[in-house]
C-alpha atoms as a printed R data frame, in Angstrom:
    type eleno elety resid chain resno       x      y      z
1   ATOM     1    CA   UNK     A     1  11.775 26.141 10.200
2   ATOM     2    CA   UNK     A     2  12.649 22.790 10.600
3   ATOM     3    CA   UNK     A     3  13.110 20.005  7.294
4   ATOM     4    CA   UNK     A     4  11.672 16.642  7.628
5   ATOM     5    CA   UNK     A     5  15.239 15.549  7.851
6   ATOM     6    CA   UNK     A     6  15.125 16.331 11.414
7   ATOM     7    CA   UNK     A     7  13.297 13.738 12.253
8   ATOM     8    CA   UNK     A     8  16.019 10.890 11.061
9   ATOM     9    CA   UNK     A     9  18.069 10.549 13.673
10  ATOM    10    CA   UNK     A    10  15.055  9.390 15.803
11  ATOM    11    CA   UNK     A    11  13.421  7.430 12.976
12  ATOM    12    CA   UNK     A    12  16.070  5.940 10.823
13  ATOM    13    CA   UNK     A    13  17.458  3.977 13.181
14  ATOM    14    CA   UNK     A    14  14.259  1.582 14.178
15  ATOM    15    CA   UNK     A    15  13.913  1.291 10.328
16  ATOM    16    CA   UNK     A    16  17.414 -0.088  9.102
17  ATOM    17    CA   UNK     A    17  18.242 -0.246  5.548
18  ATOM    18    CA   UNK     A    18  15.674  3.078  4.772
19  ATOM    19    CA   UNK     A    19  16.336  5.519  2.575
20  ATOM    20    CA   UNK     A    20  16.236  9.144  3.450
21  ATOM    21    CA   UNK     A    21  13.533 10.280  0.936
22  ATOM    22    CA   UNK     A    22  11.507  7.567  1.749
23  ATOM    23    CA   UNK     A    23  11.747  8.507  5.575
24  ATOM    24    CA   UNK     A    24  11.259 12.147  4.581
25  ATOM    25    CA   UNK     A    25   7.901 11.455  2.525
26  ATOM    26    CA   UNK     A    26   5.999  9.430  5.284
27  ATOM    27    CA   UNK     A    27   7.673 11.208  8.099
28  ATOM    28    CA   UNK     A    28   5.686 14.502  6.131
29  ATOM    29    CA   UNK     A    29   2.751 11.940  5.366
30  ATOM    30    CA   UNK     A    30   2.403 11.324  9.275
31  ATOM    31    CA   UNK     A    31   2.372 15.323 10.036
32  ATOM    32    CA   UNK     A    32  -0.461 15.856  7.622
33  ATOM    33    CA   UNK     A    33  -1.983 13.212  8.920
34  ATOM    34    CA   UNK     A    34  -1.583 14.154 12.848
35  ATOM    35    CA   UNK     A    35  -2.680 18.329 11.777
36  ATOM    36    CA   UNK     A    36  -5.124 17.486  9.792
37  ATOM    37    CA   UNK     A    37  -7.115 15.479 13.016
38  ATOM    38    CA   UNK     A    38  -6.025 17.500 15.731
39  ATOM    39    CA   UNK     A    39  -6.273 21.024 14.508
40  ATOM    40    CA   UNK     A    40  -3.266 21.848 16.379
41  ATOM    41    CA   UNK     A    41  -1.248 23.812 13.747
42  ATOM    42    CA   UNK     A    42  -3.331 27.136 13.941
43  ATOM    43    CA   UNK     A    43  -2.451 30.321 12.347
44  ATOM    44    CA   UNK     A    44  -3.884 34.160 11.901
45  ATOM    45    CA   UNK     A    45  -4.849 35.356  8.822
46  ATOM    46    CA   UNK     A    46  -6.270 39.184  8.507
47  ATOM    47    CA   UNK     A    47  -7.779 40.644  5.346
48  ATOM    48    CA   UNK     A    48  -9.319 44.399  4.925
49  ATOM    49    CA   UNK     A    49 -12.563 44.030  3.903
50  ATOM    50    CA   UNK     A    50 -14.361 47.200  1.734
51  ATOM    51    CA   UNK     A    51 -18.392 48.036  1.092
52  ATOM    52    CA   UNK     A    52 -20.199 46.117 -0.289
53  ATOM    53    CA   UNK     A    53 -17.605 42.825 -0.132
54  ATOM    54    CA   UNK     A    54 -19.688 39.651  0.942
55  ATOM    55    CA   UNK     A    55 -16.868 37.155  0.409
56  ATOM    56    CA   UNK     A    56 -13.130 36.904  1.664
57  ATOM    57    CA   UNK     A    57 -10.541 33.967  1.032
58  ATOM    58    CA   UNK     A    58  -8.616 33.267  4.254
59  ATOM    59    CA   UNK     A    59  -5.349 31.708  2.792
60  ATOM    60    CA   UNK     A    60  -2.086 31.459  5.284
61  ATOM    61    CA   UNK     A    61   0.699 33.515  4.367
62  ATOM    62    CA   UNK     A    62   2.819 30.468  4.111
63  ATOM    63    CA   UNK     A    63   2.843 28.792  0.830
64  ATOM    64    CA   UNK     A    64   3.250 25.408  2.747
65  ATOM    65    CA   UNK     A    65   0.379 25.259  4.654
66  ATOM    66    CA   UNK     A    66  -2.780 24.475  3.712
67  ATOM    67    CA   UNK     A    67  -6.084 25.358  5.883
68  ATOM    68    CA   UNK     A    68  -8.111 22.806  7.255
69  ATOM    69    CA   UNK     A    69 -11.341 24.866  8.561
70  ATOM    70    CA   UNK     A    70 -11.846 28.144  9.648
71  ATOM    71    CA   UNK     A    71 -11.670 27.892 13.610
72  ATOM    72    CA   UNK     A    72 -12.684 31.393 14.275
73  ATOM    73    CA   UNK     A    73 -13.250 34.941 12.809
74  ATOM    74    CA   UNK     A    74 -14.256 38.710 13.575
75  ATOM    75    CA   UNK     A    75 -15.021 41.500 11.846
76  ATOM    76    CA   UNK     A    76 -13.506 44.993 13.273
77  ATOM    77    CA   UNK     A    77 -12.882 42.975 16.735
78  ATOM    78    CA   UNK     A    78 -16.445 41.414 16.918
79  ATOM    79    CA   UNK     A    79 -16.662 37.588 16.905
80  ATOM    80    CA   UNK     A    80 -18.706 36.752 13.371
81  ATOM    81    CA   UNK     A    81 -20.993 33.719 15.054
82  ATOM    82    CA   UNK     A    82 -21.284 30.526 11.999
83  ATOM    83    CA   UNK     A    83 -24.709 30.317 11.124
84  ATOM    84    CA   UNK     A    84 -25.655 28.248  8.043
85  ATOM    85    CA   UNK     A    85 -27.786 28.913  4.915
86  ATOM    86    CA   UNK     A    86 -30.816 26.166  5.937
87  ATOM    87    CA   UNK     A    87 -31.532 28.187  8.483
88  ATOM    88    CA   UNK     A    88 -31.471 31.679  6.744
89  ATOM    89    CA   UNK     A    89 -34.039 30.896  4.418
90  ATOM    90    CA   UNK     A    90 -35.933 29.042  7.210
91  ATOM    91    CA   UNK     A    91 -36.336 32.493  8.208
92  ATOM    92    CA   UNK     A    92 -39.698 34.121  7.250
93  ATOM    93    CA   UNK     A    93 -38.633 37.456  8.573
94  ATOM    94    CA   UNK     A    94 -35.886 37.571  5.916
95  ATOM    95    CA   UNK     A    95 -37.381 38.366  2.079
96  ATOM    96    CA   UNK     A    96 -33.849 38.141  0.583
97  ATOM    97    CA   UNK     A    97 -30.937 37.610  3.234
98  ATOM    98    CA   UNK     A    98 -28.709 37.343  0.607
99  ATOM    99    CA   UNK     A    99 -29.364 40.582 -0.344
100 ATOM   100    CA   UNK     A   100 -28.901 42.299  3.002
101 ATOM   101    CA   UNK     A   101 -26.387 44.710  4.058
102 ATOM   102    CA   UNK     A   102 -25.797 46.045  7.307
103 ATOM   103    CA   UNK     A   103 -22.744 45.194  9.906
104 ATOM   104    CA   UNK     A   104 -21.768 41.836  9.795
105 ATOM   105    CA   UNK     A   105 -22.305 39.367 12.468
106 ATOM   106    CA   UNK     A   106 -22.420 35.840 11.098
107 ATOM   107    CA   UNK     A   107 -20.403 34.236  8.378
108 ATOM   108    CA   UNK     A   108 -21.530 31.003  6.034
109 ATOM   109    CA   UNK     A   109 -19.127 28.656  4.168
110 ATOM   110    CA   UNK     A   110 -21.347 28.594  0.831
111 ATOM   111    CA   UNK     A   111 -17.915 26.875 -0.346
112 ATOM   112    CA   UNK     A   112 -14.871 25.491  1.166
113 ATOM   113    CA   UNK     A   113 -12.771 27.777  2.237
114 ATOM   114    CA   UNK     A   114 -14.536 30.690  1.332
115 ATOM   115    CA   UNK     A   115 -16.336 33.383  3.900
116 ATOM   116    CA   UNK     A   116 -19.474 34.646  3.445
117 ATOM   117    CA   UNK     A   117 -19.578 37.614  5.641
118 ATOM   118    CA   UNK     A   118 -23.876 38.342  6.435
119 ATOM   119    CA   UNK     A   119 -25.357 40.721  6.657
120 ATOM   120    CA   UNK     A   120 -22.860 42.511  3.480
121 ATOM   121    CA   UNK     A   121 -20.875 45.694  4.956
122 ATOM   122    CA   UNK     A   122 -22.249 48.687  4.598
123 ATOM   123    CA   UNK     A   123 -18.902 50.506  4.952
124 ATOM   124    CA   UNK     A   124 -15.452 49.694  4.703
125 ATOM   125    CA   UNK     A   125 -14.248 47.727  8.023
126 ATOM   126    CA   UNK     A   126 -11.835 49.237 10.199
127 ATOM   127    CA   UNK     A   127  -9.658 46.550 11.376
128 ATOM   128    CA   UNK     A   128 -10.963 43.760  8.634
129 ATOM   129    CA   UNK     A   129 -11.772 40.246  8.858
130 ATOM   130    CA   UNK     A   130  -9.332 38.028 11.279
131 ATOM   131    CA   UNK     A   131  -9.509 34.188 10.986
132 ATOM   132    CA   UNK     A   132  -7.749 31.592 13.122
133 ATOM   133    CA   UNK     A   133  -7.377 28.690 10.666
134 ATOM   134    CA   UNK     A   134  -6.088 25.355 11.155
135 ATOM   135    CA   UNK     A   135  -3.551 24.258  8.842
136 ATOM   136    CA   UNK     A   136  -1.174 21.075  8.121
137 ATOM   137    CA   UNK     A   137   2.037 21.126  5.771
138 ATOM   138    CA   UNK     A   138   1.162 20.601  1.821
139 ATOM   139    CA   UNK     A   139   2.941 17.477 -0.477
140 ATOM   140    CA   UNK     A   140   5.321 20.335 -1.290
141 ATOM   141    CA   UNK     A   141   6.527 21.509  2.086
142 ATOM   142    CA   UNK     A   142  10.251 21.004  2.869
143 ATOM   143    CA   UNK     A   143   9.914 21.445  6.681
144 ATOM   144    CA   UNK     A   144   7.649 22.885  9.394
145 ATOM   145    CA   UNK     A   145   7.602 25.786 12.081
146 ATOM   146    CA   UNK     A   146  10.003 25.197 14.824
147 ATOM   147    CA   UNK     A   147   6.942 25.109 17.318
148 ATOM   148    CA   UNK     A   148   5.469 22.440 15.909
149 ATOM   149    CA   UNK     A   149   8.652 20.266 15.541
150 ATOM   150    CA   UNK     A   150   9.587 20.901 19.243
151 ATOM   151    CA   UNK     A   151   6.012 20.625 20.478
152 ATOM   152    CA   UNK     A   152   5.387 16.955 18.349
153 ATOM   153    CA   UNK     A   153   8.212 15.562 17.963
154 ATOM   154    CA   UNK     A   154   7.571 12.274 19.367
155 ATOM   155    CA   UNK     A   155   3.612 12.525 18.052
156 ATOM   156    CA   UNK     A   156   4.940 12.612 14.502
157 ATOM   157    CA   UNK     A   157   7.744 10.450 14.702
158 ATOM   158    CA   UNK     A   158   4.972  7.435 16.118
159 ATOM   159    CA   UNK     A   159   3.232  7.757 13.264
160 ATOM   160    CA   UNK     A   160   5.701  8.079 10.610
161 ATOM   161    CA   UNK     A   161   7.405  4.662 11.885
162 ATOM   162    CA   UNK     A   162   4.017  3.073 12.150
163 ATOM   163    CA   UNK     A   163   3.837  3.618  8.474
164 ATOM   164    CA   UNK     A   164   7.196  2.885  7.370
165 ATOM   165    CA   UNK     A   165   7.220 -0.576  9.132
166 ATOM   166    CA   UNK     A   166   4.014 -1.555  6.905
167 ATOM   167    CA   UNK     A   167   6.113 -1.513  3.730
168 ATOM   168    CA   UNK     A   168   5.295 -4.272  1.898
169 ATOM   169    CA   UNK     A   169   8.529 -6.724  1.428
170 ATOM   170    CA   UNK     A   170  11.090 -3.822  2.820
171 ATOM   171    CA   UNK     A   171  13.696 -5.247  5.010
172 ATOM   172    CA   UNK     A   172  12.746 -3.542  8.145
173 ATOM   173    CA   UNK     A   173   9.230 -4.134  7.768
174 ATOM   174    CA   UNK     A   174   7.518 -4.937 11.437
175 ATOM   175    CA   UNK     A   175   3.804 -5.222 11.312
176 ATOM   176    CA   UNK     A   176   4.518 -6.173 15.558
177 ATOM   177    CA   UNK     A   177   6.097 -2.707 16.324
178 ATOM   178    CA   UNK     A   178   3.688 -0.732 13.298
179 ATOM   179    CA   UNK     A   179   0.623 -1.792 15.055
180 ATOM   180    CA   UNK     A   180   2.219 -0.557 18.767
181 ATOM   181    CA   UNK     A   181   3.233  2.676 16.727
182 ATOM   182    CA   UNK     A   182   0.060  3.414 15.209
183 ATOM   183    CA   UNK     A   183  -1.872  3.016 19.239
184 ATOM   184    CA   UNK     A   184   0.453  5.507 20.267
185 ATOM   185    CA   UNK     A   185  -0.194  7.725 17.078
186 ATOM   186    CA   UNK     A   186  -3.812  7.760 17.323
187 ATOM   187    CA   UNK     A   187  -3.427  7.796 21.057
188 ATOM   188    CA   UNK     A   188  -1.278 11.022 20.972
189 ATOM   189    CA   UNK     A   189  -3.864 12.299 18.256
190 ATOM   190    CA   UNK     A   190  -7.090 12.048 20.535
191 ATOM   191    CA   UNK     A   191  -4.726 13.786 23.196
192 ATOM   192    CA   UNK     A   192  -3.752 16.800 21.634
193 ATOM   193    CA   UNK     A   193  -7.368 16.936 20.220
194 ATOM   194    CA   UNK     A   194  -9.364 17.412 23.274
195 ATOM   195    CA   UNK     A   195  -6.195 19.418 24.531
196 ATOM   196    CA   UNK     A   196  -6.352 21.535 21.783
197 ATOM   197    CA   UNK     A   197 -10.290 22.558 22.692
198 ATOM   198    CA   UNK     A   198  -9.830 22.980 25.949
199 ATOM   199    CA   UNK     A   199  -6.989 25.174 25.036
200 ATOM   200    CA   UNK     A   200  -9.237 27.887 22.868
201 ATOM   201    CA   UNK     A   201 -12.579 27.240 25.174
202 ATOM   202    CA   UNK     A   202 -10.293 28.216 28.848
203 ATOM   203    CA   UNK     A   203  -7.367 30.286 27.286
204 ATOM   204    CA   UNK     A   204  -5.082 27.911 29.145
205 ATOM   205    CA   UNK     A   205  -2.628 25.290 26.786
206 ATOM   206    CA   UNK     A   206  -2.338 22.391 28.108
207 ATOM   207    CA   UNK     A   207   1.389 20.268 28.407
208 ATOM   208    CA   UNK     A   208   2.102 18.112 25.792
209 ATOM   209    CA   UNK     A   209   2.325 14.287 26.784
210 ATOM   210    CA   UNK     A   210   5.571 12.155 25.554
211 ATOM   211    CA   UNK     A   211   4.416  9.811 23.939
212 ATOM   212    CA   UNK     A   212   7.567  7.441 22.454
């Protein structure tokens, strides 16, 4: 794990004057904000799953992360397909599909961040539900993963000057050098994005640019 702190040495210095907590806030700020579009910060979750259960609450094991979607999930090793509830009761083969059980092969997101596994196991699963979830760091979170602080450095550190330099009356305010941050941020962003997909669609991960 790595604290926000470890950004400073490569962001303190373009912003003179700064304090640390104030660095440490938007230097977080940018990493939720760089996550949170690129879907690059993905973790496993895997939860048992017993007859009759319809619903299961992927949460990481990390108190610091939040999820962002549900990428991916299985049931006992077979991929559960997303199908949506418009098109369930567009169905006039199905009386009462929320009432059917069998082996499931689709989940629904009734709500956020909930499952809904469909048809409703008959039996108790052997290997459970897995989800891939993408995450970014909560208000709370002191740090991040190694990983993701060697893999985006630079990415973060772009976007966390490009916000600091907008400070309203601050001394080392530079709207010039923000707006040049901020291209590279979003930049970087649509990068990783597309690299990201292409990483989970071929099984191959793409290098990471340097960006600043």
């Amino acid at each position: 794990m790595q604290p926000w702190s470890a950004w400073s040495p490569d962001v303190l210095p373009h912003v003179i004057g700064c304090p640390n907590i104030v660095a440490e806030s938007e230097i977080r700020r940018a990493a939720q904000d760089f996550f949170q579009r690129t879907r690059a910060y993905q973790v496993y979750v895997t939860m048992p799953v017993v007859a009759g259960q319809a619903f299961v609450e992927p949460i990481p094991t990390e108190t610091d992360l939040n999820m962002i979607r549900v990428e991916n999930a299985s049931y006992d090793g077979e991929r559960l397909a997303p199908i949506n509830k418009a098109s369930l009761d567009a169905d006039q083969n199905l009386k009462d599909w929320s009432t059917r059980t069998g082996t499931p092969r689709n989940r629904l997101q009734l709500t956020p961040g909930v499952i809904r596994l469909y048809p409703i196991p008959e039996v108790d699963a052997v290997t459970g539900v897995i989800v891939r979830l993408s995450v970014a760091p909560t208000n709370t979170s002191s740090g991040i993963s190694d990983e993701m602080y060697y893999q985006y450095l630079d990415e973060i550190k772009c976007g966390a000057l490009s916000r600091l330099m907008m400070y309203p009356e601050a001394r080392w305010r530079n709207p010039e050098l923000a707006v040049f941050y901020e291209t590279k941020f979003n930049t970087a962003i649509d990068t990783v994005h597309h690299q990201v997909a292409r990483a989970f669609s071929n099984g191959r991960i793409a290098a990471r640019p340097k960006w600043c």
